[in-house]
Amino acid sequence: MKILISNDDGYQAPGLAALYEALKEVAEVEVIAPEHNNSAKSNALTLHSPLYVTRATNGFRFVNGTPADCVHIALTGLLDYRPDLVISGINNGANMGDDTIYSGTVGAAMEGYLFGVPAIAFSQVEKDWHHVDAAARKARDLVLAMAQQQLITHTPWLLNVNIPNLPYEQIGSMKLCRLGRRHSAEKVIQQVSPRGETMYWIGAAGPVKDDADGTDFHATAQGHIAMTPLKVDLTDHDNLQYWAQSASRLAASLQTAKP
Ligand code: MN
């Protein structure tokens, strides 16, 4: 089994090193990760500046780009083989509910999925790297079990996995979850720069709004691993019927509109 590993916290992040150490025992692993922290870069690609790939002394390769850049480059020319699996993480902090829209960790995995490779995004729920080795062991356990159950095939899927920061023995079983929801993000933070200009810092993610039974927030709060299958189609299928009526009225009025 050949695994491509990336992340969004940068190639020097402890979560990436822990994942590499755990997975290299069970697979051929290669790391291609961003040079710097690219959290919240989602699926962004760098189109207006060149990308450089550099080999670090530990063998990891790093790119002056985004998480999606790393996987994109790897799958479209840098690697001379096709990995069986793309794994992203382990992220420093939760990627649950609305976080998945912004997450560079999910973005790297999603880029693999878009190119037809099964992909998993791993995150630890808390941001302090506590028990990151336990989370990496759980990630390895999951990959091994998936290989044994022949889930890693040429049919792509995208999984989002959040692991509580607990010792290995205390981490609960894995629960299949839907995404929860957060309230809107906290207010932007304004400061004055040394040159007298107003600076804006994006505020923290909002508090949890939907952590009902069955959500990722609920499962991890109970000490379980939350696993959520994701898809890319953002179509609001539930409301296609509502928009069908509105859209035909809109289309009619657009046609009769005076130039
Ligand atoms: Mn991150």
mmCIF file with all atom_site columns, C-alpha atoms in Angstrom, residues 33-126:
data_model
loop_
_atom_site.group_PDB
_atom_site.id
_atom_site.type_symbol
_atom_site.label_atom_id
_atom_site.label_alt_id
_atom_site.label_comp_id
_atom_site.label_asym_id
_atom_site.label_entity_id
_atom_site.label_seq_id
_atom_site.pdbx_PDB_ins_code
_atom_site.Cartn_x
_atom_site.Cartn_y
_atom_site.Cartn_z
_atom_site.occupancy
_atom_site.B_iso_or_equiv
_atom_site.pdbx_formal_charge
_atom_site.auth_seq_id
_atom_site.auth_comp_id
_atom_site.auth_asym_id
_atom_site.auth_atom_id
_atom_site.pdbx_PDB_model_num
ATOM 1  C CA . ALA A 1 33  ? 3.257   19.185 2.815   1.00 0.00 ? 33  ALA A CA 1
ATOM 2  C CA . PRO A 1 34  ? 3.110   22.991 2.885   1.00 0.00 ? 34  PRO A CA 1
ATOM 3  C CA . GLU A 1 35  ? 6.197   24.897 3.984   1.00 0.00 ? 35  GLU A CA 1
ATOM 4  C CA . HIS A 1 36  ? 4.168   27.122 6.317   1.00 0.00 ? 36  HIS A CA 1
ATOM 5  C CA . ASN A 1 37  ? 0.931   26.936 8.266   1.00 0.00 ? 37  ASN A CA 1
ATOM 6  C CA . ASN A 1 38  ? -1.940  26.916 5.755   1.00 0.00 ? 38  ASN A CA 1
ATOM 7  C CA . SER A 1 39  ? -4.838  26.312 8.104   1.00 0.00 ? 39  SER A CA 1
ATOM 8  C CA . ALA A 1 40  ? -8.213  27.501 6.749   1.00 0.00 ? 40  ALA A CA 1
ATOM 9  C CA . LYS A 1 41  ? -6.982  27.509 3.136   1.00 0.00 ? 41  LYS A CA 1
ATOM 10 C CA . SER A 1 42  ? -9.662  25.007 2.111   1.00 0.00 ? 42  SER A CA 1
ATOM 11 C CA . ASN A 1 43  ? -9.047  23.795 -1.470  1.00 0.00 ? 43  ASN A CA 1
ATOM 12 C CA . ALA A 1 44  ? -7.180  26.918 -2.608  1.00 0.00 ? 44  ALA A CA 1
ATOM 13 C CA . LEU A 1 45  ? -4.708  26.494 -5.461  1.00 0.00 ? 45  LEU A CA 1
ATOM 14 C CA . THR A 1 46  ? -1.807  28.854 -6.218  1.00 0.00 ? 46  THR A CA 1
ATOM 15 C CA . LEU A 1 47  ? -2.238  30.089 -9.790  1.00 0.00 ? 47  LEU A CA 1
ATOM 16 C CA . HIS A 1 48  ? -0.219  33.305 -9.950  1.00 0.00 ? 48  HIS A CA 1
ATOM 17 C CA . SER A 1 49  ? 3.174   32.350 -8.583  1.00 0.00 ? 49  SER A CA 1
ATOM 18 C CA . PRO A 1 50  ? 5.482   29.377 -9.168  1.00 0.00 ? 50  PRO A CA 1
ATOM 19 C CA . LEU A 1 51  ? 5.677   26.499 -6.740  1.00 0.00 ? 51  LEU A CA 1
ATOM 20 C CA . TYR A 1 52  ? 8.939   24.953 -5.543  1.00 0.00 ? 52  TYR A CA 1
ATOM 21 C CA . VAL A 1 53  ? 9.367   21.527 -3.987  1.00 0.00 ? 53  VAL A CA 1
ATOM 22 C CA . THR A 1 54  ? 12.202  21.179 -1.446  1.00 0.00 ? 54  THR A CA 1
ATOM 23 C CA . ARG A 1 55  ? 13.473  18.031 0.293   1.00 0.00 ? 55  ARG A CA 1
ATOM 24 C CA . ALA A 1 56  ? 13.920  18.441 4.069   1.00 0.00 ? 56  ALA A CA 1
ATOM 25 C CA . THR A 1 57  ? 16.692  16.596 5.915   1.00 0.00 ? 57  THR A CA 1
ATOM 26 C CA . ASN A 1 58  ? 14.162  14.099 7.315   1.00 0.00 ? 58  ASN A CA 1
ATOM 27 C CA . GLY A 1 59  ? 13.046  13.133 3.795   1.00 0.00 ? 59  GLY A CA 1
ATOM 28 C CA . PHE A 1 60  ? 9.763   15.055 3.840   1.00 0.00 ? 60  PHE A CA 1
ATOM 29 C CA . ARG A 1 61  ? 9.144   17.306 0.868   1.00 0.00 ? 61  ARG A CA 1
ATOM 30 C CA . PHE A 1 62  ? 7.680   20.766 1.383   1.00 0.00 ? 62  PHE A CA 1
ATOM 31 C CA . VAL A 1 63  ? 6.028   23.183 -1.030  1.00 0.00 ? 63  VAL A CA 1
ATOM 32 C CA . ASN A 1 64  ? 5.687   26.974 -0.882  1.00 0.00 ? 64  ASN A CA 1
ATOM 33 C CA . GLY A 1 65  ? 1.963   26.586 -1.441  1.00 0.00 ? 65  GLY A CA 1
ATOM 34 C CA . THR A 1 66  ? -1.328  25.343 -0.065  1.00 0.00 ? 66  THR A CA 1
ATOM 35 C CA . PRO A 1 67  ? -2.367  21.862 1.090   1.00 0.00 ? 67  PRO A CA 1
ATOM 36 C CA . ALA A 1 68  ? -4.330  21.341 -2.144  1.00 0.00 ? 68  ALA A CA 1
ATOM 37 C CA . ASP A 1 69  ? -1.264  22.505 -4.146  1.00 0.00 ? 69  ASP A CA 1
ATOM 38 C CA . CYS A 1 70  ? 0.809   19.762 -2.503  1.00 0.00 ? 70  CYS A CA 1
ATOM 39 C CA . VAL A 1 71  ? -1.605  16.964 -3.388  1.00 0.00 ? 71  VAL A CA 1
ATOM 40 C CA . HIS A 1 72  ? -2.339  18.448 -6.809  1.00 0.00 ? 72  HIS A CA 1
ATOM 41 C CA . ILE A 1 73  ? 1.347   18.607 -7.754  1.00 0.00 ? 73  ILE A CA 1
ATOM 42 C CA . ALA A 1 74  ? 1.951   15.122 -6.362  1.00 0.00 ? 74  ALA A CA 1
ATOM 43 C CA . LEU A 1 75  ? -0.860  13.518 -8.352  1.00 0.00 ? 75  LEU A CA 1
ATOM 44 C CA . THR A 1 76  ? -0.364  15.401 -11.609 1.00 0.00 ? 76  THR A CA 1
ATOM 45 C CA . GLY A 1 77  ? 3.328   14.939 -12.247 1.00 0.00 ? 77  GLY A CA 1
ATOM 46 C CA . LEU A 1 78  ? 5.597   14.950 -9.204  1.00 0.00 ? 78  LEU A CA 1
ATOM 47 C CA . LEU A 1 79  ? 4.995   11.317 -8.222  1.00 0.00 ? 79  LEU A CA 1
ATOM 48 C CA . ASP A 1 80  ? 5.698   8.639  -10.806 1.00 0.00 ? 80  ASP A CA 1
ATOM 49 C CA . TYR A 1 81  ? 3.070   6.370  -9.239  1.00 0.00 ? 81  TYR A CA 1
ATOM 50 C CA . ARG A 1 82  ? -0.513  6.683  -8.065  1.00 0.00 ? 82  ARG A CA 1
ATOM 51 C CA . PRO A 1 83  ? -0.934  6.395  -4.286  1.00 0.00 ? 83  PRO A CA 1
ATOM 52 C CA . ASP A 1 84  ? -3.616  4.049  -2.972  1.00 0.00 ? 84  ASP A CA 1
ATOM 53 C CA . LEU A 1 85  ? -4.600  6.539  -0.296  1.00 0.00 ? 85  LEU A CA 1
ATOM 54 C CA . VAL A 1 86  ? -4.192  10.247 0.459   1.00 0.00 ? 86  VAL A CA 1
ATOM 55 C CA . ILE A 1 87  ? -4.085  11.054 4.167   1.00 0.00 ? 87  ILE A CA 1
ATOM 56 C CA . SER A 1 88  ? -4.100  14.563 5.606   1.00 0.00 ? 88  SER A CA 1
ATOM 57 C CA . GLY A 1 89  ? -3.264  15.608 9.169   1.00 0.00 ? 89  GLY A CA 1
ATOM 58 C CA . ILE A 1 90  ? -3.189  15.089 11.941  1.00 0.00 ? 90  ILE A CA 1
ATOM 59 C CA . ASN A 1 91  ? -4.585  18.606 12.293  1.00 0.00 ? 91  ASN A CA 1
ATOM 60 C CA . ASN A 1 92  ? -3.946  20.761 15.346  1.00 0.00 ? 92  ASN A CA 1
ATOM 61 C CA . GLY A 1 93  ? -7.588  21.179 16.378  1.00 0.00 ? 93  GLY A CA 1
ATOM 62 C CA . ALA A 1 94  ? -11.081 20.033 15.452  1.00 0.00 ? 94  ALA A CA 1
ATOM 63 C CA . ASN A 1 95  ? -12.463 20.052 11.929  1.00 0.00 ? 95  ASN A CA 1
ATOM 64 C CA . MET A 1 96  ? -16.110 19.412 12.679  1.00 0.00 ? 96  MET A CA 1
ATOM 65 C CA . GLY A 1 97  ? -19.342 20.863 11.331  1.00 0.00 ? 97  GLY A CA 1
ATOM 66 C CA . ASP A 1 98  ? -18.776 24.093 9.364   1.00 0.00 ? 98  ASP A CA 1
ATOM 67 C CA . ASP A 1 99  ? -14.998 23.825 9.926   1.00 0.00 ? 99  ASP A CA 1
ATOM 68 C CA . THR A 1 100 ? -14.872 21.356 7.041   1.00 0.00 ? 100 THR A CA 1
ATOM 69 C CA . ILE A 1 101 ? -15.674 24.142 4.540   1.00 0.00 ? 101 ILE A CA 1
ATOM 70 C CA . TYR A 1 102 ? -12.611 26.148 5.605   1.00 0.00 ? 102 TYR A CA 1
ATOM 71 C CA . SER A 1 103 ? -10.225 23.374 6.580   1.00 0.00 ? 103 SER A CA 1
ATOM 72 C CA . GLY A 1 104 ? -6.972  22.993 4.667   1.00 0.00 ? 104 GLY A CA 1
ATOM 73 C CA . THR A 1 105 ? -6.668  19.533 6.207   1.00 0.00 ? 105 THR A CA 1
ATOM 74 C CA . VAL A 1 106 ? -9.934  18.541 4.541   1.00 0.00 ? 106 VAL A CA 1
ATOM 75 C CA . GLY A 1 107 ? -8.825  20.460 1.411   1.00 0.00 ? 107 GLY A CA 1
ATOM 76 C CA . ALA A 1 108 ? -5.723  18.295 0.970   1.00 0.00 ? 108 ALA A CA 1
ATOM 77 C CA . ALA A 1 109 ? -7.795  15.120 1.347   1.00 0.00 ? 109 ALA A CA 1
ATOM 78 C CA . MET A 1 110 ? -10.479 16.477 -0.950  1.00 0.00 ? 110 MET A CA 1
ATOM 79 C CA . GLU A 1 111 ? -7.888  17.156 -3.645  1.00 0.00 ? 111 GLU A CA 1
ATOM 80 C CA . GLY A 1 112 ? -6.955  13.463 -3.544  1.00 0.00 ? 112 GLY A CA 1
ATOM 81 C CA . TYR A 1 113 ? -10.633 12.520 -3.728  1.00 0.00 ? 113 TYR A CA 1
ATOM 82 C CA . LEU A 1 114 ? -11.158 14.824 -6.742  1.00 0.00 ? 114 LEU A CA 1
ATOM 83 C CA . PHE A 1 115 ? -8.402  12.930 -8.531  1.00 0.00 ? 115 PHE A CA 1
ATOM 84 C CA . GLY A 1 116 ? -10.098 9.618  -7.762  1.00 0.00 ? 116 GLY A CA 1
ATOM 85 C CA . VAL A 1 117 ? -7.981  8.516  -4.790  1.00 0.00 ? 117 VAL A CA 1
ATOM 86 C CA . PRO A 1 118 ? -9.640  7.471  -1.499  1.00 0.00 ? 118 PRO A CA 1
ATOM 87 C CA . ALA A 1 119 ? -8.761  10.064 1.127   1.00 0.00 ? 119 ALA A CA 1
ATOM 88 C CA . ILE A 1 120 ? -8.973  10.631 4.873   1.00 0.00 ? 120 ILE A CA 1
ATOM 89 C CA . ALA A 1 121 ? -8.599  13.896 6.831   1.00 0.00 ? 121 ALA A CA 1
ATOM 90 C CA . PHE A 1 122 ? -7.538  13.370 10.462  1.00 0.00 ? 122 PHE A CA 1
ATOM 91 C CA . SER A 1 123 ? -7.844  16.011 13.174  1.00 0.00 ? 123 SER A CA 1
ATOM 92 C CA . GLN A 1 124 ? -7.364  16.073 16.921  1.00 0.00 ? 124 GLN A CA 1
ATOM 93 C CA . VAL A 1 125 ? -10.230 17.771 18.737  1.00 0.00 ? 125 VAL A CA 1
ATOM 94 C CA . GLU A 1 126 ? -8.096  20.016 20.985  1.00 0.00 ? 126 GLU A CA 1
#
